[in-house]
């Protein structure tokens, strides 16, 4: 193994750890958030962190299929965040 491969592997493991900690902190904010707006933002942050973890998994395994999955999760995460915020503000999703 070359030095570049070792550095890439170590940095990938560090990134996994940091994003995992961020995911746990967002879960804590989701559970004990003082307001409903904080909970919506925590849920959106969890979607972004999950996308990051899946992309890093794809990099670690050297496959491209995970990148297509992250596009689908990103679309669903955006739609769900907008829908939930709209429901909280207006009381309905579809006018």
PDB file of C-alpha atoms in Angstrom:
ATOM      1  CA  UNK A   1       0.000   0.000   0.000  1.00  0.00           C
ATOM      2  CA  UNK A   2       1.203   3.459  -0.781  1.00  0.00           C
ATOM      3  CA  UNK A   3       1.170   6.460   1.489  1.00  0.00           C
ATOM      4  CA  UNK A   4      -1.672   8.065  -0.482  1.00  0.00           C
ATOM      5  CA  UNK A   5      -3.865   5.005   0.038  1.00  0.00           C
ATOM      6  CA  UNK A   6      -3.125   4.996   3.766  1.00  0.00           C
ATOM      7  CA  UNK A   7      -3.953   8.697   4.060  1.00  0.00           C
ATOM      8  CA  UNK A   8      -7.203   8.193   2.126  1.00  0.00           C
ATOM      9  CA  UNK A   9      -8.233   5.288   4.347  1.00  0.00           C
ATOM     10  CA  UNK A  10      -7.476   7.138   7.567  1.00  0.00           C
ATOM     11  CA  UNK A  11      -9.253  10.281   6.440  1.00  0.00           C
ATOM     12  CA  UNK A  12     -12.267   8.239   5.361  1.00  0.00           C
ATOM     13  CA  UNK A  13     -12.492   6.629   8.814  1.00  0.00           C
ATOM     14  CA  UNK A  14     -12.169  10.025  10.489  1.00  0.00           C
ATOM     15  CA  UNK A  15     -14.927  11.388   8.260  1.00  0.00           C
ATOM     16  CA  UNK A  16     -17.150   8.402   9.151  1.00  0.00           C
ATOM     17  CA  UNK A  17     -16.614   9.125  12.853  1.00  0.00           C
ATOM     18  CA  UNK A  18     -17.275  12.856  12.571  1.00  0.00           C
ATOM     19  CA  UNK A  19     -20.456  12.478  10.511  1.00  0.00           C
ATOM     20  CA  UNK A  20     -21.673   9.707  12.824  1.00  0.00           C
ATOM     21  CA  UNK A  21     -21.230  11.997  15.824  1.00  0.00           C
ATOM     22  CA  UNK A  22     -23.090  14.732  13.957  1.00  0.00           C
ATOM     23  CA  UNK A  23     -25.906  12.259  13.262  1.00  0.00           C
ATOM     24  CA  UNK A  24     -26.172  11.356  16.950  1.00  0.00           C
ATOM     25  CA  UNK A  25     -26.213  15.031  17.949  1.00  0.00           C
ATOM     26  CA  UNK A  26     -28.970  15.723  15.419  1.00  0.00           C
ATOM     27  CA  UNK A  27     -30.968  12.810  16.876  1.00  0.00           C
ATOM     28  CA  UNK A  28     -30.588  14.329  20.337  1.00  0.00           C
ATOM     29  CA  UNK A  29     -31.813  17.674  18.998  1.00  0.00           C
ATOM     30  CA  UNK A  30     -34.742  15.904  17.363  1.00  0.00           C
ATOM     31  CA  UNK A  31     -35.750  14.308  20.655  1.00  0.00           C
ATOM     32  CA  UNK A  32     -35.220  17.196  23.076  1.00  0.00           C
ATOM     33  CA  UNK A  33     -35.553  20.161  20.752  1.00  0.00           C
ATOM     34  CA  UNK A  34     -37.278  23.066  22.459  1.00  0.00           C
ATOM     35  CA  UNK A  35     -39.491  23.933  19.501  1.00  0.00           C
ATOM     36  CA  UNK A  36     -41.040  22.326  16.466  1.00  0.00           C
ATOM     37  CA  UNK A  37     -38.794  24.381  14.163  1.00  0.00           C
ATOM     38  CA  UNK A  38     -35.714  22.927  15.834  1.00  0.00           C
ATOM     39  CA  UNK A  39     -37.070  19.433  15.298  1.00  0.00           C
ATOM     40  CA  UNK A  40     -37.726  20.091  11.607  1.00  0.00           C
ATOM     41  CA  UNK A  41     -34.175  21.384  11.150  1.00  0.00           C
ATOM     42  CA  UNK A  42     -32.771  18.400  13.069  1.00  0.00           C
ATOM     43  CA  UNK A  43     -34.676  16.034  10.778  1.00  0.00           C
ATOM     44  CA  UNK A  44     -33.321  17.812   7.715  1.00  0.00           C
ATOM     45  CA  UNK A  45     -29.812  17.675   9.171  1.00  0.00           C
ATOM     46  CA  UNK A  46     -30.207  13.948   9.759  1.00  0.00           C
ATOM     47  CA  UNK A  47     -31.114  13.479   6.081  1.00  0.00           C
ATOM     48  CA  UNK A  48     -28.001  15.393   5.015  1.00  0.00           C
ATOM     49  CA  UNK A  49     -25.829  13.373   7.418  1.00  0.00           C
ATOM     50  CA  UNK A  50     -27.315  10.109   6.118  1.00  0.00           C
ATOM     51  CA  UNK A  51     -26.520  11.192   2.572  1.00  0.00           C
ATOM     52  CA  UNK A  52     -22.930  11.913   3.622  1.00  0.00           C
ATOM     53  CA  UNK A  53     -22.586   8.524   5.294  1.00  0.00           C
ATOM     54  CA  UNK A  54     -23.936   6.706   2.245  1.00  0.00           C
ATOM     55  CA  UNK A  55     -21.596   8.596  -0.093  1.00  0.00           C
ATOM     56  CA  UNK A  56     -18.631   7.749   2.132  1.00  0.00           C
ATOM     57  CA  UNK A  57     -19.719   4.105   2.140  1.00  0.00           C
ATOM     58  CA  UNK A  58     -19.728   4.184  -1.657  1.00  0.00           C
ATOM     59  CA  UNK A  59     -16.235   5.675  -1.686  1.00  0.00           C
ATOM     60  CA  UNK A  60     -14.986   3.077   0.791  1.00  0.00           C
ATOM     61  CA  UNK A  61     -16.418   0.177  -1.209  1.00  0.00           C
ATOM     62  CA  UNK A  62     -15.473   1.634  -4.579  1.00  0.00           C
ATOM     63  CA  UNK A  63     -18.925   1.328  -6.150  1.00  0.00           C
ATOM     64  CA  UNK A  64     -21.192   3.876  -7.811  1.00  0.00           C
ATOM     65  CA  UNK A  65     -24.613   2.471  -6.916  1.00  0.00           C
ATOM     66  CA  UNK A  66     -24.688   4.366  -3.618  1.00  0.00           C
ATOM     67  CA  UNK A  67     -24.522   7.698  -5.406  1.00  0.00           C
ATOM     68  CA  UNK A  68     -27.809   7.014  -7.194  1.00  0.00           C
ATOM     69  CA  UNK A  69     -29.385   6.051  -3.891  1.00  0.00           C
ATOM     70  CA  UNK A  70     -28.267   9.323  -2.341  1.00  0.00           C
ATOM     71  CA  UNK A  71     -29.965  11.287  -5.115  1.00  0.00           C
ATOM     72  CA  UNK A  72     -33.263   9.572  -4.316  1.00  0.00           C
ATOM     73  CA  UNK A  73     -32.834  10.146  -0.578  1.00  0.00           C
ATOM     74  CA  UNK A  74     -31.988  13.809  -1.198  1.00  0.00           C
ATOM     75  CA  UNK A  75     -35.168  14.320  -3.219  1.00  0.00           C
ATOM     76  CA  UNK A  76     -37.324  12.566  -0.637  1.00  0.00           C
ATOM     77  CA  UNK A  77     -35.650  14.454   2.211  1.00  0.00           C
ATOM     78  CA  UNK A  78     -36.272  17.817   0.565  1.00  0.00           C
ATOM     79  CA  UNK A  79     -39.914  17.049  -0.178  1.00  0.00           C
ATOM     80  CA  UNK A  80     -40.544  15.722   3.329  1.00  0.00           C
ATOM     81  CA  UNK A  81     -38.946  18.759   4.994  1.00  0.00           C
ATOM     82  CA  UNK A  82     -40.952  21.197   2.890  1.00  0.00           C
ATOM     83  CA  UNK A  83     -44.154  19.215   3.447  1.00  0.00           C
ATOM     84  CA  UNK A  84     -43.669  19.000   7.200  1.00  0.00           C
ATOM     85  CA  UNK A  85     -42.859  22.710   7.508  1.00  0.00           C
ATOM     86  CA  UNK A  86     -45.876  23.585   5.394  1.00  0.00           C
ATOM     87  CA  UNK A  87     -48.096  21.375   7.530  1.00  0.00           C
ATOM     88  CA  UNK A  88     -46.853  23.078  10.690  1.00  0.00           C
ATOM     89  CA  UNK A  89     -47.370  26.574   9.269  1.00  0.00           C
ATOM     90  CA  UNK A  90     -50.697  26.116   7.470  1.00  0.00           C
ATOM     91  CA  UNK A  91     -52.257  22.964   8.876  1.00  0.00           C
ATOM     92  CA  UNK A  92     -52.505  21.268   5.484  1.00  0.00           C
ATOM     93  CA  UNK A  93     -50.104  20.130   2.806  1.00  0.00           C
ATOM     94  CA  UNK A  94     -52.249  20.276  -0.323  1.00  0.00           C
ATOM     95  CA  UNK A  95     -54.364  23.340  -0.899  1.00  0.00           C
TER      96      UNK A  95
END
